[in-house]
Amino acid sequence: EEEVALAARQAAEAQAAAEAAARQQHAAVARAAKSHARPATHLEGYIMKAAPHIYSSPQLRWFSLDAAEGILKYYKDDKAAKAGEKPLGSIEIRTSTIMDHKVGHAGKAHHPKLDIVTPKKTYTLVFSDTQAGKNDRYTWRTGLQEVKAAHE
């Protein structure tokens, strides 16, 4: 009898905990639906940034998107970003145009690229030529466009 009563109590407690978790999740979803302030887009990771000079090699940089501010920051590496160091540069997404890079020479293999065109400069991000790299380019392009749209 004690085992049955204990099992029943545990089942009731588990049910109550599940219902409480469901209520919390529902409340969080409702709050998010009501909030139109900024997108929850969070993107960060290593991407090759094309060098400003044609004869220079692309540079591997750690990129971090601040969706609330509409700014894409880039650092030497992830350690610098996590240590709170000043970024090497930042790109204001709010005033930028985001598009796939125009391919140059016909027939030549190219890494997938993404252009971020600002009023002052064009930044080219270079992704791996694997399917994963193409997926990364799509993810970044979509995320950046969502952040830009949220700031319009």
Coordinates of C-alpha atoms in Angstrom, one line a residue:
E1 CA 0.0 0.0 0.0
E2 CA 2.8 2.4 0.9
E3 CA 4.5 1.8 -2.5
V4 CA 1.2 2.5 -4.4
A5 CA 0.7 5.7 -2.4
L6 CA 4.3 6.8 -3.0
A7 CA 4.0 6.1 -6.7
A8 CA 0.7 8.0 -6.8
R9 CA 2.3 11.0 -5.0
Q10 CA 5.3 11.0 -7.3
A11 CA 3.0 10.8 -10.4
A12 CA 0.9 13.8 -9.1
E13 CA 4.1 15.8 -8.3
A14 CA 5.5 15.0 -11.8
Q15 CA 2.1 16.1 -13.4
A16 CA 2.1 19.3 -11.4
A17 CA 5.7 20.1 -12.4
A18 CA 4.9 19.4 -16.1
E19 CA 1.8 21.7 -15.9
A20 CA 3.9 24.5 -14.3
A21 CA 6.6 24.2 -17.0
A22 CA 3.9 24.3 -19.7
R23 CA 2.4 27.5 -18.1
Q24 CA 5.9 29.1 -18.0
Q25 CA 6.6 28.2 -21.6
H26 CA 3.2 29.5 -22.6
A27 CA 3.8 32.8 -20.8
A28 CA 7.2 33.2 -22.4
V29 CA 5.7 32.6 -25.9
A30 CA 3.0 35.1 -25.2
R31 CA 5.5 37.7 -24.0
A32 CA 7.6 37.1 -27.1
A33 CA 4.6 37.5 -29.4
K34 CA 3.6 40.8 -27.7
S35 CA 7.1 42.1 -28.0
H36 CA 7.8 43.7 -31.4
A37 CA 10.9 45.5 -30.3
R38 CA 13.7 43.5 -32.0
P39 CA 14.3 40.1 -33.5
A40 CA 15.8 37.3 -31.3
T41 CA 18.3 36.6 -34.1
H42 CA 21.7 35.6 -32.6
L43 CA 24.5 34.8 -35.0
E44 CA 28.1 34.4 -34.2
G45 CA 31.0 32.4 -35.7
Y46 CA 34.1 32.3 -37.8
I47 CA 33.9 33.6 -41.3
M48 CA 36.5 34.7 -43.8
K49 CA 36.4 38.4 -44.5
A50 CA 37.7 39.5 -47.8
A51 CA 40.7 41.7 -47.4
P52 CA 40.3 45.4 -48.5
H53 CA 43.1 45.0 -51.1
I54 CA 42.8 42.8 -54.1
Y55 CA 46.2 41.2 -53.6
S56 CA 45.6 40.4 -49.9
S57 CA 44.3 37.1 -48.6
P58 CA 40.9 36.8 -46.9
Q59 CA 41.2 37.0 -43.1
L60 CA 39.5 34.6 -40.7
R61 CA 37.5 36.7 -38.2
W62 CA 35.0 36.0 -35.4
F63 CA 31.7 37.7 -36.3
S64 CA 28.9 38.5 -33.7
L65 CA 25.6 40.0 -34.6
D66 CA 24.0 42.4 -32.1
A67 CA 20.4 42.2 -33.3
A68 CA 19.1 44.7 -30.8
E69 CA 21.5 47.4 -32.1
G70 CA 21.5 46.2 -35.7
I71 CA 25.3 46.0 -35.7
L72 CA 27.6 43.2 -36.9
K73 CA 30.9 43.2 -35.1
Y74 CA 34.0 41.4 -36.0
Y75 CA 37.0 40.4 -33.9
K76 CA 40.4 38.7 -34.3
D77 CA 39.0 35.6 -32.7
D78 CA 36.3 34.3 -30.3
K79 CA 38.5 34.8 -27.3
A80 CA 38.8 38.5 -28.0
A81 CA 35.0 38.8 -28.3
K82 CA 34.4 36.8 -25.1
A83 CA 37.0 38.8 -23.2
G84 CA 35.1 42.0 -24.1
E85 CA 37.9 43.5 -26.2
K86 CA 37.1 46.2 -28.7
P87 CA 36.1 44.8 -32.1
L88 CA 38.4 45.2 -35.1
G89 CA 35.4 46.7 -36.8
S90 CA 31.6 47.0 -36.9
I91 CA 29.1 47.1 -39.7
E92 CA 25.8 48.9 -39.3
I93 CA 23.2 46.5 -40.7
R94 CA 20.4 49.1 -40.4
T95 CA 21.8 51.1 -43.3
S96 CA 23.3 48.2 -45.3
T97 CA 22.2 46.2 -48.3
I98 CA 22.7 42.4 -47.9
M99 CA 23.1 40.3 -51.0
D100 CA 24.8 37.3 -52.5
H101 CA 28.1 38.2 -54.1
K102 CA 28.1 38.6 -57.8
V103 CA 30.2 35.8 -59.4
G104 CA 33.0 37.0 -61.6
H105 CA 34.7 34.7 -64.2
A106 CA 32.4 32.2 -65.9
G107 CA 33.3 28.6 -65.3
K108 CA 35.6 29.3 -62.4
A109 CA 34.9 27.6 -59.1
H110 CA 34.0 30.2 -56.4
H111 CA 33.4 30.0 -52.7
P112 CA 29.9 31.2 -51.7
K113 CA 30.2 34.9 -50.7
L114 CA 27.9 37.4 -49.1
D115 CA 28.2 41.2 -49.7
I116 CA 27.2 43.7 -47.1
V117 CA 27.1 47.1 -48.8
T118 CA 27.2 50.1 -46.6
P119 CA 27.1 53.8 -47.7
K120 CA 30.9 53.9 -47.2
K121 CA 32.2 50.4 -48.0
T122 CA 31.4 47.0 -49.2
Y123 CA 32.3 44.0 -47.0
T124 CA 32.5 40.6 -48.5
L125 CA 32.2 37.5 -46.4
V126 CA 33.6 34.3 -47.8
F127 CA 32.2 30.9 -46.8
S128 CA 33.4 27.3 -47.4
D129 CA 32.5 25.9 -50.8
T130 CA 30.9 22.9 -49.2
Q131 CA 27.2 22.4 -48.8
A132 CA 27.7 23.4 -45.1
G133 CA 29.3 26.7 -46.3
K134 CA 26.4 27.4 -48.6
N135 CA 24.0 26.7 -45.7
D136 CA 26.0 29.1 -43.5
R137 CA 25.8 31.8 -46.1
Y138 CA 22.0 31.3 -46.3
T139 CA 21.7 31.4 -42.5
W140 CA 23.8 34.6 -42.2
R141 CA 22.0 36.3 -45.1
T142 CA 18.6 35.5 -43.7
G143 CA 19.5 36.6 -40.2
L144 CA 21.1 39.9 -41.3
Q145 CA 18.1 40.6 -43.5
E146 CA 15.7 40.0 -40.6
V147 CA 17.7 42.3 -38.4
K148 CA 17.7 45.0 -41.1
A149 CA 13.9 44.6 -41.6
A150 CA 13.4 45.0 -37.8
H151 CA 15.2 48.3 -37.8
E152 CA 13.3 49.8 -40.8

